Amino acid sequence: MKLAEKERISQEFKEKMDYDELLNCMRCGFCLPSCPTYIESGMDESHSPRGRIALMKAVVDGEIEPDEDVKRSLDLCLGCRACEPVCPSGVKYGHLLEQARNIIYQNNKQSLPEKAVRNIVFNHLFPKQNRMVSAASLLGFYQRSGLQKVARSTGIMNFFPESLRTMEKVLPSVPKKKDMKNRPNHLPAISVQKKRVAFFTGCLMDTVFMTTNDATMKLLQYAGCEIVIPNTQNCCGVLHGHSGEREKAKEMAKRNIEAFEGMNVDYIITNAGGCGAFLVDYNHLLKDEPEWMERAKNFSEKIKDITSILVELNFQQEHLELDNQIVTYQDSCHLKNGQKTFMEPRTLLQSIKGVKYVEMKDASRCCGSAGIYNIVESEMSMQILDYKMEQTKKTKAKTIVTANPGCLLQMKLGIEREGLSDTMQAVHIVDFLLEAYENTH
């Protein structure tokens, strides 16, 4: 970093970092055993939550410069927030990390290629759902046209890093463009109506993972929910918020709040742990904007994960059955640590006849996906995934269930890397539950 950049970053750390929150950290170390990067880095204190907080505070206090080592420490953080539930002081580490990254990335000069990629991704792709549909349809064309077979057979894929080559193998079959554009905006309850809910479709979830969104809506209908799906909603903004694009995240949050206001619904349902945790945090994201504070609070209070509403509506008492198999569950970090949803997925899985549920050791430790972390920090991500697969194999499970698209792809990637594709599968919990329900109804 150049001197001018360091000075700007230092000044903004003093002005914008939540100093009271930094002071809340007692340096007790309770967070250390819960931090994957601390463990996998050989217990390097600079890659622990309290170490990163100490670095942030030191920059604010003028004791150190915000140099590349500080940036590297923050970049290597998964943002899984596993440190928050175990912190006796209740430090909101995730908020501090977002603040620090935003300051650094907004003031750190980027190379032209990096600047171009960030501009395309953050300004012209994720905020525009029609462009997400177009981009996803290109991937679908690649899969269906035979290009995928050609790329694999000719060795073109060998020019890509190993993690990307493996990821290409485990991507779901993408729907056709016309199907991604022809989405419902209202669905009635199939059984006796118990709730009226809105459904947050997401960007990737309603394109690449569209079949899982369809399964989610079917489950809600079976459980007795009338569903409204506003077509003016957009990406939740989590990728922006976690990547130093806070102002863009705020814009997207405001659009979503406007889209769901006045719908007279009991809940806004999500099926992606990462999206849900960020939506729940809109009231914090917009806390400095008086005209949005109350609106954001009302929005955030209605967010509920699909597993939570299913348990609330006693879906676990339905006749659910599958062929005999051992199943384990990988927690979505943000579903557990952000939305505080932990037991509901387990309750649902344990209610399926024919399923033997085996709890995985460290099921709530991050799998290493963390948005685009497994691409930009591939080495650390694969270290974390290797540990996760060790624990998975010990359960002897045929099926790994998770509740977030990033986790799902990461676990599929782990299965592929371990050569277990013939004996093990990874599925989203709503796809698994829908199969169990329709198998007996």
Protein backbone atom coordinates (compact mmCIF):
# COMPACT_ATOMS: atom_id res chain seq x y z
CA MET A 1 0.00 0.00 0.00
CA LYS A 2 1.15 3.53 -0.70
CA LEU A 3 1.53 6.03 2.13
CA ALA A 4 -1.49 8.08 1.02
CA GLU A 5 -3.69 4.96 1.03
CA LYS A 6 -2.52 4.00 4.51
CA GLU A 7 -3.25 7.48 5.81
CA ARG A 8 -6.78 7.48 4.36
CA ILE A 9 -7.48 4.03 5.77
CA SER A 10 -6.11 4.96 9.20
CA GLN A 11 -8.26 8.10 9.30
CA GLU A 12 -11.41 6.23 8.30
CA PHE A 13 -10.71 3.51 10.87
CA LYS A 14 -10.69 6.28 13.51
CA GLU A 15 -13.89 7.82 12.17
CA LYS A 16 -15.96 4.79 11.20
CA MET A 17 -14.99 1.74 13.25
CA ASP A 18 -17.25 0.97 16.21
CA TYR A 19 -14.72 1.60 18.98
CA ASP A 20 -17.07 0.52 21.77
CA GLU A 21 -17.49 -2.83 20.04
CA LEU A 22 -13.70 -3.16 19.69
CA LEU A 23 -13.36 -2.51 23.42
CA ASN A 24 -15.93 -5.21 24.21
CA CYS A 25 -13.38 -7.88 23.31
CA MET A 26 -11.80 -9.04 26.60
CA ARG A 27 -9.06 -11.06 24.80
CA CYS A 28 -10.24 -14.12 26.78
CA GLY A 29 -9.61 -16.53 23.92
CA PHE A 30 -12.95 -18.37 24.12
CA CYS A 31 -13.25 -17.75 20.37
CA LEU A 32 -10.03 -19.53 19.44
CA PRO A 33 -11.26 -23.16 19.32
CA SER A 34 -14.21 -22.10 17.15
CA CYS A 35 -12.13 -20.31 14.48
CA PRO A 36 -11.22 -22.50 11.47
CA THR A 37 -8.49 -20.19 10.16
CA TYR A 38 -6.83 -20.00 13.57
CA ILE A 39 -6.76 -23.80 13.76
CA GLU A 40 -5.71 -24.42 10.16
CA SER A 41 -3.00 -21.73 10.23
CA GLY A 42 -1.22 -23.54 13.05
CA MET A 43 -2.76 -21.33 15.74
CA ASP A 44 -1.48 -18.07 14.31
CA GLU A 45 -2.98 -15.39 16.58
CA SER A 46 -3.28 -12.92 13.70
CA HIS A 47 -5.75 -15.30 12.08
CA SER A 48 -8.02 -15.54 15.12
CA PRO A 49 -11.03 -13.33 15.96
CA ARG A 50 -9.38 -11.68 18.94
CA GLY A 51 -6.17 -11.22 16.92
CA ARG A 52 -8.05 -9.51 14.11
CA ILE A 53 -9.91 -7.30 16.58
CA ALA A 54 -6.58 -6.40 18.17
CA LEU A 55 -5.26 -5.41 14.73
CA MET A 56 -8.33 -3.26 14.04
CA LYS A 57 -8.02 -1.52 17.40
CA ALA A 58 -4.29 -0.98 16.90
CA VAL A 59 -4.98 0.77 13.58
CA VAL A 60 -7.63 2.97 15.23
CA ASP A 61 -5.24 3.80 18.08
CA GLY A 62 -2.45 4.64 15.64
CA GLU A 63 -0.19 1.91 17.00
CA ILE A 64 0.25 0.18 13.63
CA GLU A 65 -0.24 1.04 9.98
CA PRO A 66 -2.99 -0.67 7.96
CA ASP A 67 -0.43 -2.51 5.86
CA GLU A 68 -0.69 -5.64 3.69
CA ASP A 69 -0.35 -7.89 6.74
CA VAL A 70 -3.46 -6.36 8.29
CA LYS A 71 -5.35 -6.66 5.01
CA ARG A 72 -4.18 -10.26 4.61
CA SER A 73 -5.42 -11.18 8.08
CA LEU A 74 -8.89 -9.77 7.35
CA ASP A 75 -9.01 -11.30 3.86
CA LEU A 76 -8.24 -14.77 5.22
CA CYS A 77 -11.21 -14.61 7.60
CA LEU A 78 -14.14 -16.76 6.43
CA GLY A 79 -16.67 -14.46 8.07
CA CYS A 80 -18.40 -17.57 9.46
CA ARG A 81 -19.14 -15.79 12.78
CA ALA A 82 -18.62 -18.97 14.79
CA CYS A 83 -16.82 -16.78 17.33
CA GLU A 84 -20.00 -14.84 18.17
CA PRO A 85 -22.07 -17.51 19.98
CA VAL A 86 -19.12 -18.48 22.21
CA CYS A 87 -18.10 -14.90 23.08
CA PRO A 88 -18.97 -14.11 26.74
CA SER A 89 -19.01 -10.38 25.92
CA GLY A 90 -21.29 -10.80 22.90
CA VAL A 91 -18.89 -9.05 20.53
CA LYS A 92 -20.50 -8.51 17.11
CA TYR A 93 -17.40 -9.63 15.23
CA GLY A 94 -19.20 -9.89 11.89
CA HIS A 95 -20.14 -6.20 12.01
CA LEU A 96 -16.54 -5.19 12.81
CA LEU A 97 -15.19 -7.31 9.96
CA GLU A 98 -17.59 -5.74 7.45
CA GLN A 99 -16.70 -2.23 8.62
CA ALA A 100 -12.96 -2.89 8.37
CA ARG A 101 -13.13 -4.56 4.96
CA ASN A 102 -15.30 -1.79 3.58
CA ILE A 103 -12.82 0.88 4.67
CA ILE A 104 -9.82 -1.00 3.26
CA TYR A 105 -11.38 -1.92 -0.10
CA GLN A 106 -12.84 1.53 -0.69
CA ASN A 107 -9.44 3.18 -0.13
CA ASN A 108 -7.00 0.57 -1.40
CA LYS A 109 -5.96 1.12 -5.03
CA GLN A 110 -6.87 -1.92 -7.13
CA SER A 111 -5.27 -3.20 -10.30
CA LEU A 112 -7.21 -2.55 -13.50
CA PRO A 113 -8.22 -6.24 -13.93
CA GLU A 114 -9.40 -6.45 -10.30
CA LYS A 115 -11.28 -3.18 -10.63
CA ALA A 116 -12.96 -4.38 -13.84
CA VAL A 117 -14.01 -7.71 -12.33
CA ARG A 118 -15.40 -6.08 -9.19
CA ASN A 119 -17.28 -3.53 -11.30
CA ILE A 120 -18.88 -6.24 -13.44
CA VAL A 121 -19.76 -8.52 -10.52
CA PHE A 122 -20.90 -5.95 -7.96
CA ASN A 123 -22.48 -3.30 -10.19
CA HIS A 124 -23.66 -5.03 -13.34
CA LEU A 125 -24.35 -8.69 -12.53
CA PHE A 126 -25.68 -9.48 -9.04
CA PRO A 127 -27.86 -6.36 -8.70
CA LYS A 128 -29.61 -7.11 -12.03
CA GLN A 129 -31.64 -10.32 -11.89
CA ASN A 130 -32.26 -10.32 -15.64
CA ARG A 131 -28.48 -10.38 -16.16
CA MET A 132 -28.15 -13.19 -13.62
CA VAL A 133 -30.68 -15.13 -15.68
CA SER A 134 -28.70 -14.45 -18.88
CA ALA A 135 -25.41 -15.47 -17.27
CA ALA A 136 -26.94 -18.63 -15.82
CA SER A 137 -28.52 -19.50 -19.18
CA LEU A 138 -25.06 -19.40 -20.77
CA LEU A 139 -23.91 -21.94 -18.19
CA GLY A 140 -26.97 -24.04 -18.97
CA PHE A 141 -26.18 -23.87 -22.70
CA TYR A 142 -22.60 -24.96 -21.96
CA GLN A 143 -23.95 -27.97 -20.06
CA ARG A 144 -26.60 -29.02 -22.60
CA SER A 145 -24.92 -28.22 -25.93
CA GLY A 146 -22.06 -30.67 -25.65
CA LEU A 147 -19.46 -27.97 -24.97
CA GLN A 148 -19.00 -29.34 -21.47
CA LYS A 149 -18.09 -32.77 -22.83
CA VAL A 150 -15.71 -31.20 -25.34
CA ALA A 151 -14.03 -29.07 -22.65
CA ARG A 152 -13.46 -32.14 -20.52
CA SER A 153 -12.39 -34.53 -23.27
CA THR A 154 -9.91 -32.12 -24.90
CA GLY A 155 -8.22 -31.18 -21.63
CA ILE A 156 -9.20 -27.51 -21.76
CA MET A 157 -10.28 -27.74 -18.12
CA ASN A 158 -6.68 -28.59 -17.15
CA PHE A 159 -5.78 -24.91 -17.65
CA PHE A 160 -7.95 -24.04 -14.64
CA PRO A 161 -7.00 -24.49 -10.95
CA GLU A 162 -7.93 -27.87 -9.46
CA SER A 163 -10.69 -26.46 -7.24
CA LEU A 164 -12.40 -24.79 -10.22
CA ARG A 165 -12.08 -27.96 -12.32
CA THR A 166 -13.76 -29.95 -9.59
CA MET A 167 -16.40 -27.28 -9.02
CA GLU A 168 -17.31 -27.44 -12.71
CA LYS A 169 -18.13 -31.12 -12.26
CA VAL A 170 -20.50 -30.62 -9.33
CA LEU A 171 -22.54 -27.65 -10.56
CA PRO A 172 -26.27 -28.47 -10.80
CA SER A 173 -28.01 -28.70 -14.16
CA VAL A 174 -29.10 -25.14 -14.92
CA PRO A 175 -32.70 -24.64 -16.17
CA LYS A 176 -33.46 -23.12 -19.55
CA LYS A 177 -33.73 -19.33 -19.83
CA LYS A 178 -37.48 -19.38 -20.54
CA ASP A 179 -38.06 -21.36 -17.34
CA MET A 180 -35.97 -18.96 -15.26
CA LYS A 181 -37.98 -16.05 -16.63
CA ASN A 182 -41.38 -17.70 -16.11
CA ARG A 183 -41.59 -17.51 -12.31
CA PRO A 184 -44.74 -17.39 -10.15
CA ASN A 185 -45.75 -14.39 -8.03
CA HIS A 186 -48.55 -16.05 -6.05
CA LEU A 187 -49.26 -19.63 -4.94
CA PRO A 188 -52.17 -20.86 -2.79
CA ALA A 189 -51.84 -23.24 0.14
CA ILE A 190 -52.50 -26.84 -0.89
CA SER A 191 -53.76 -27.92 2.53
CA VAL A 192 -55.75 -25.83 5.03
CA GLN A 193 -54.17 -22.37 5.06
CA LYS A 194 -52.29 -21.61 8.26
CA LYS A 195 -50.01 -18.72 7.24
CA ARG A 196 -49.56 -16.13 4.53
CA VAL A 197 -45.87 -15.74 3.72
CA ALA A 198 -43.63 -13.99 1.24
CA PHE A 199 -40.74 -15.86 -0.35
CA PHE A 200 -37.30 -14.33 -0.82
CA THR A 201 -36.10 -16.03 -3.99
CA GLY A 202 -32.51 -14.78 -4.09
CA CYS A 203 -30.38 -14.40 -7.22
CA LEU A 204 -28.40 -17.64 -7.55
CA MET A 205 -31.18 -19.59 -5.85
CA ASP A 206 -33.70 -18.55 -8.51
CA THR A 207 -31.37 -19.34 -11.41
CA VAL A 208 -28.69 -21.98 -10.84
CA PHE A 209 -30.63 -23.54 -7.93
CA MET A 210 -34.13 -22.88 -9.27
CA THR A 211 -35.31 -26.45 -8.67
CA THR A 212 -34.53 -26.01 -4.95
CA ASN A 213 -36.59 -22.81 -4.91
CA ASP A 214 -39.44 -24.74 -6.54
CA ALA A 215 -39.12 -27.44 -3.88
CA THR A 216 -39.20 -24.79 -1.17
CA MET A 217 -42.45 -23.33 -2.47
CA LYS A 218 -44.00 -26.78 -2.74
CA LEU A 219 -43.11 -27.56 0.88
CA LEU A 220 -44.63 -24.25 2.01
CA GLN A 221 -47.83 -25.05 0.11
CA TYR A 222 -48.01 -28.55 1.60
CA ALA A 223 -47.45 -27.07 5.06
CA GLY A 224 -50.43 -24.73 4.63
CA CYS A 225 -48.90 -21.48 3.43
CA GLU A 226 -50.24 -19.04 0.90
CA ILE A 227 -47.18 -17.58 -0.83
CA VAL A 228 -46.56 -14.20 -2.44
CA ILE A 229 -43.37 -13.64 -4.43
CA PRO A 230 -42.70 -9.96 -5.26
CA ASN A 231 -41.05 -9.61 -8.66
CA THR A 232 -39.30 -6.37 -7.67
CA GLN A 233 -37.03 -8.06 -5.14
CA ASN A 234 -33.32 -8.37 -5.92
CA CYS A 235 -30.10 -9.95 -4.60
CA CYS A 236 -29.79 -9.65 -0.81
CA GLY A 237 -26.41 -7.86 -1.08
CA VAL A 238 -24.46 -10.26 1.13
CA LEU A 239 -21.61 -10.62 -1.37
CA HIS A 240 -21.31 -6.84 -1.49
CA GLY A 241 -21.50 -6.43 2.28
CA HIS A 242 -18.77 -9.00 2.88
CA SER A 243 -16.50 -7.73 0.10
CA GLY A 244 -16.12 -4.06 0.99
CA GLU A 245 -19.05 -2.74 -1.10
CA ARG A 246 -21.21 -1.57 1.80
CA GLU A 247 -22.93 1.34 0.00
CA LYS A 248 -24.04 -0.96 -2.82
CA ALA A 249 -25.33 -3.43 -0.23
CA LYS A 250 -27.40 -0.63 1.30
CA GLU A 251 -28.94 0.20 -2.07
CA MET A 252 -29.97 -3.40 -2.56
CA ALA A 253 -31.33 -3.65 0.98
CA LYS A 254 -33.55 -0.62 0.40
CA ARG A 255 -34.94 -2.12 -2.81
CA ASN A 256 -35.79 -5.34 -1.02
CA ILE A 257 -37.46 -3.55 1.86
CA GLU A 258 -39.61 -1.61 -0.62
CA ALA A 259 -40.45 -4.81 -2.50
CA PHE A 260 -41.80 -6.61 0.56
CA GLU A 261 -43.48 -3.71 2.36
CA GLY A 262 -47.26 -3.64 2.55
CA MET A 263 -47.71 -7.31 1.67
CA ASN A 264 -49.45 -8.18 4.93
CA VAL A 265 -47.53 -11.42 5.48
CA ASP A 266 -46.64 -13.32 8.64
CA TYR A 267 -43.08 -14.05 7.55
CA ILE A 268 -40.57 -13.60 4.75
CA ILE A 269 -39.15 -17.05 4.07
CA THR A 270 -35.59 -17.79 2.97
CA ASN A 271 -33.88 -21.07 2.06
CA ALA A 272 -30.25 -19.92 1.92
CA GLY A 273 -28.44 -19.45 5.22
CA GLY A 274 -26.08 -16.77 3.89
CA CYS A 275 -28.88 -14.66 2.42
CA GLY A 276 -31.06 -15.05 5.49
CA ALA A 277 -28.39 -13.90 7.92
CA PHE A 278 -27.72 -10.77 5.85
CA LEU A 279 -31.44 -9.99 5.52
CA VAL A 280 -31.81 -10.30 9.30
CA ASP A 281 -29.02 -7.74 9.61
CA TYR A 282 -30.64 -5.04 7.43
CA ASN A 283 -31.59 -3.16 10.59
CA HIS A 284 -27.89 -2.91 11.47
CA LEU A 285 -26.83 -2.15 7.89
CA LEU A 286 -29.19 0.86 7.78
CA LYS A 287 -28.94 1.93 11.42
CA ASP A 288 -27.39 5.29 10.52
CA GLU A 289 -30.21 6.27 8.17
CA PRO A 290 -33.18 7.49 10.27
CA GLU A 291 -35.68 7.28 7.42
CA TRP A 292 -34.88 3.58 6.95
CA MET A 293 -34.22 2.34 10.49
CA GLU A 294 -37.80 1.40 11.40
CA ARG A 295 -38.57 0.01 7.96
CA ALA A 296 -35.43 -2.15 8.08
CA LYS A 297 -36.31 -3.36 11.59
CA ASN A 298 -39.82 -4.37 10.52
CA PHE A 299 -38.39 -6.20 7.50
CA SER A 300 -35.69 -8.04 9.47
CA GLU A 301 -38.11 -9.20 12.16
CA LYS A 302 -40.15 -11.10 9.55
CA ILE A 303 -37.24 -13.14 8.15
CA LYS A 304 -37.56 -16.84 8.89
CA ASP A 305 -35.74 -19.84 7.47
CA ILE A 306 -37.78 -22.51 5.71
CA THR A 307 -36.86 -25.11 8.35
CA SER A 308 -38.10 -22.84 11.15
CA ILE A 309 -41.54 -22.33 9.68
CA LEU A 310 -41.90 -26.01 8.83
CA VAL A 311 -41.23 -26.96 12.46
CA GLU A 312 -43.55 -24.19 13.66
CA LEU A 313 -46.30 -25.66 11.46
CA ASN A 314 -45.53 -29.21 12.72
CA PHE A 315 -44.41 -30.50 9.32
CA GLN A 316 -42.26 -33.03 11.19
CA GLN A 317 -45.50 -34.76 12.20
CA GLU A 318 -46.36 -35.48 8.57
CA HIS A 319 -45.72 -38.96 7.20
CA LEU A 320 -42.21 -38.59 5.80
CA GLU A 321 -40.33 -41.64 4.58
CA LEU A 322 -37.31 -42.60 2.46
CA ASP A 323 -35.31 -45.74 1.78
CA ASN A 324 -33.15 -46.79 4.70
CA GLN A 325 -30.00 -44.68 4.80
CA ILE A 326 -27.62 -42.91 7.16
CA VAL A 327 -27.83 -39.13 6.96
CA THR A 328 -25.72 -36.38 8.49
CA TYR A 329 -26.10 -32.61 8.52
CA GLN A 330 -23.61 -29.83 7.81
CA ASP A 331 -24.66 -26.55 9.43
CA SER A 332 -24.74 -23.40 7.35
CA CYS A 333 -22.59 -21.03 9.43
CA HIS A 334 -24.86 -18.07 8.83
CA LEU A 335 -28.04 -20.03 9.44
CA LYS A 336 -26.71 -21.11 12.83
CA ASN A 337 -24.68 -18.08 13.86
CA GLY A 338 -26.68 -15.37 12.09
CA GLN A 339 -30.26 -16.63 12.17
CA LYS A 340 -29.83 -18.75 15.32
CA THR A 341 -31.40 -21.74 13.56
CA PHE A 342 -29.80 -24.94 14.78
CA MET A 343 -32.25 -27.59 16.01
CA GLU A 344 -34.97 -27.17 13.36
CA PRO A 345 -33.12 -28.90 10.50
CA ARG A 346 -32.19 -31.76 12.82
CA THR A 347 -35.77 -32.10 14.08
CA LEU A 348 -37.02 -32.43 10.51
CA LEU A 349 -34.37 -34.94 9.45
CA GLN A 350 -34.92 -37.09 12.52
CA SER A 351 -38.64 -37.26 11.76
CA ILE A 352 -38.14 -39.10 8.44
CA LYS A 353 -38.90 -42.80 8.67
CA GLY A 354 -36.10 -44.89 7.19
CA VAL A 355 -33.47 -42.26 7.98
CA LYS A 356 -30.86 -42.89 10.64
CA TYR A 357 -29.52 -39.49 11.60
CA VAL A 358 -25.87 -39.39 12.74
CA GLU A 359 -24.49 -36.10 14.06
CA MET A 360 -21.18 -35.17 12.49
CA LYS A 361 -18.35 -34.06 14.77
CA ASP A 362 -17.93 -30.27 14.42
CA ALA A 363 -21.00 -30.08 12.18
CA SER A 364 -21.18 -26.35 12.83
CA ARG A 365 -17.55 -25.67 11.86
CA CYS A 366 -17.36 -23.85 8.51
CA CYS A 367 -16.96 -26.05 5.44
CA GLY A 368 -14.72 -23.47 3.75
CA SER A 369 -17.16 -22.22 1.12
CA ALA A 370 -17.97 -18.76 2.53
CA GLY A 371 -19.35 -17.12 -0.61
CA ILE A 372 -16.46 -16.89 -3.08
CA TYR A 373 -13.83 -17.72 -0.44
CA ASN A 374 -13.25 -21.19 -1.95
CA ILE A 375 -12.22 -19.45 -5.17
CA VAL A 376 -10.15 -16.52 -3.87
CA GLU A 377 -8.62 -18.42 -0.91
CA SER A 378 -8.56 -21.89 -2.39
CA GLU A 379 -5.67 -23.30 -0.35
CA MET A 380 -7.16 -22.50 3.05
CA SER A 381 -10.63 -23.47 1.85
CA MET A 382 -9.44 -26.93 0.80
CA GLN A 383 -7.63 -27.44 4.12
CA ILE A 384 -10.87 -26.72 5.94
CA LEU A 385 -12.84 -28.95 3.55
CA ASP A 386 -10.40 -31.84 4.04
CA TYR A 387 -11.09 -31.77 7.79
CA LYS A 388 -14.83 -31.60 7.14
CA MET A 389 -14.70 -34.65 4.87
CA GLU A 390 -12.75 -36.60 7.50
CA GLN A 391 -15.60 -36.04 9.95
CA THR A 392 -18.22 -36.80 7.30
CA LYS A 393 -16.68 -40.17 6.44
CA LYS A 394 -16.71 -41.18 10.11
CA THR A 395 -20.52 -40.92 10.15
CA LYS A 396 -20.74 -43.51 7.31
CA ALA A 397 -23.51 -41.34 5.86
CA LYS A 398 -24.88 -41.87 2.38
CA THR A 399 -26.32 -38.36 2.32
CA ILE A 400 -24.95 -35.03 3.55
CA VAL A 401 -27.75 -32.51 4.04
CA THR A 402 -27.14 -28.78 4.22
CA ALA A 403 -29.16 -25.57 4.02
CA ASN A 404 -27.15 -23.15 1.91
CA PRO A 405 -26.13 -23.29 -1.77
CA GLY A 406 -22.48 -22.48 -1.09
CA CYS A 407 -22.25 -25.24 1.53
CA LEU A 408 -24.01 -27.62 -0.83
CA LEU A 409 -21.49 -27.04 -3.64
CA GLN A 410 -18.59 -27.24 -1.21
CA MET A 411 -19.73 -30.58 0.18
CA LYS A 412 -20.29 -31.87 -3.37
CA LEU A 413 -16.77 -30.73 -4.15
CA GLY A 414 -15.50 -32.60 -1.09
CA ILE A 415 -17.29 -35.77 -2.18
CA GLU A 416 -15.75 -35.49 -5.66
CA ARG A 417 -12.25 -34.83 -4.28
CA GLU A 418 -12.51 -37.88 -2.04
CA GLY A 419 -13.69 -40.12 -4.89
CA LEU A 420 -16.97 -40.89 -3.12
CA SER A 421 -19.43 -39.85 -5.84
CA ASP A 422 -20.72 -43.43 -6.23
CA THR A 423 -21.50 -43.89 -2.54
CA MET A 424 -22.33 -40.45 -1.14
CA GLN A 425 -24.44 -37.45 -2.15
CA ALA A 426 -24.99 -33.92 -0.87
CA VAL A 427 -28.45 -32.36 -1.02
CA HIS A 428 -30.26 -29.22 0.12
CA ILE A 429 -32.61 -29.98 2.98
CA VAL A 430 -35.73 -28.82 1.13
CA ASP A 431 -35.05 -31.19 -1.79
CA PHE A 432 -34.56 -34.00 0.71
CA LEU A 433 -37.74 -33.18 2.63
CA LEU A 434 -39.82 -32.83 -0.52
CA GLU A 435 -38.71 -36.28 -1.68
CA ALA A 436 -39.61 -37.73 1.72
CA TYR A 437 -43.05 -36.08 1.64
CA GLU A 438 -44.00 -36.90 -1.95
CA ASN A 439 -42.74 -40.45 -1.47
CA THR A 440 -45.69 -41.08 0.88
CA HIS A 441 -48.44 -38.70 -0.33
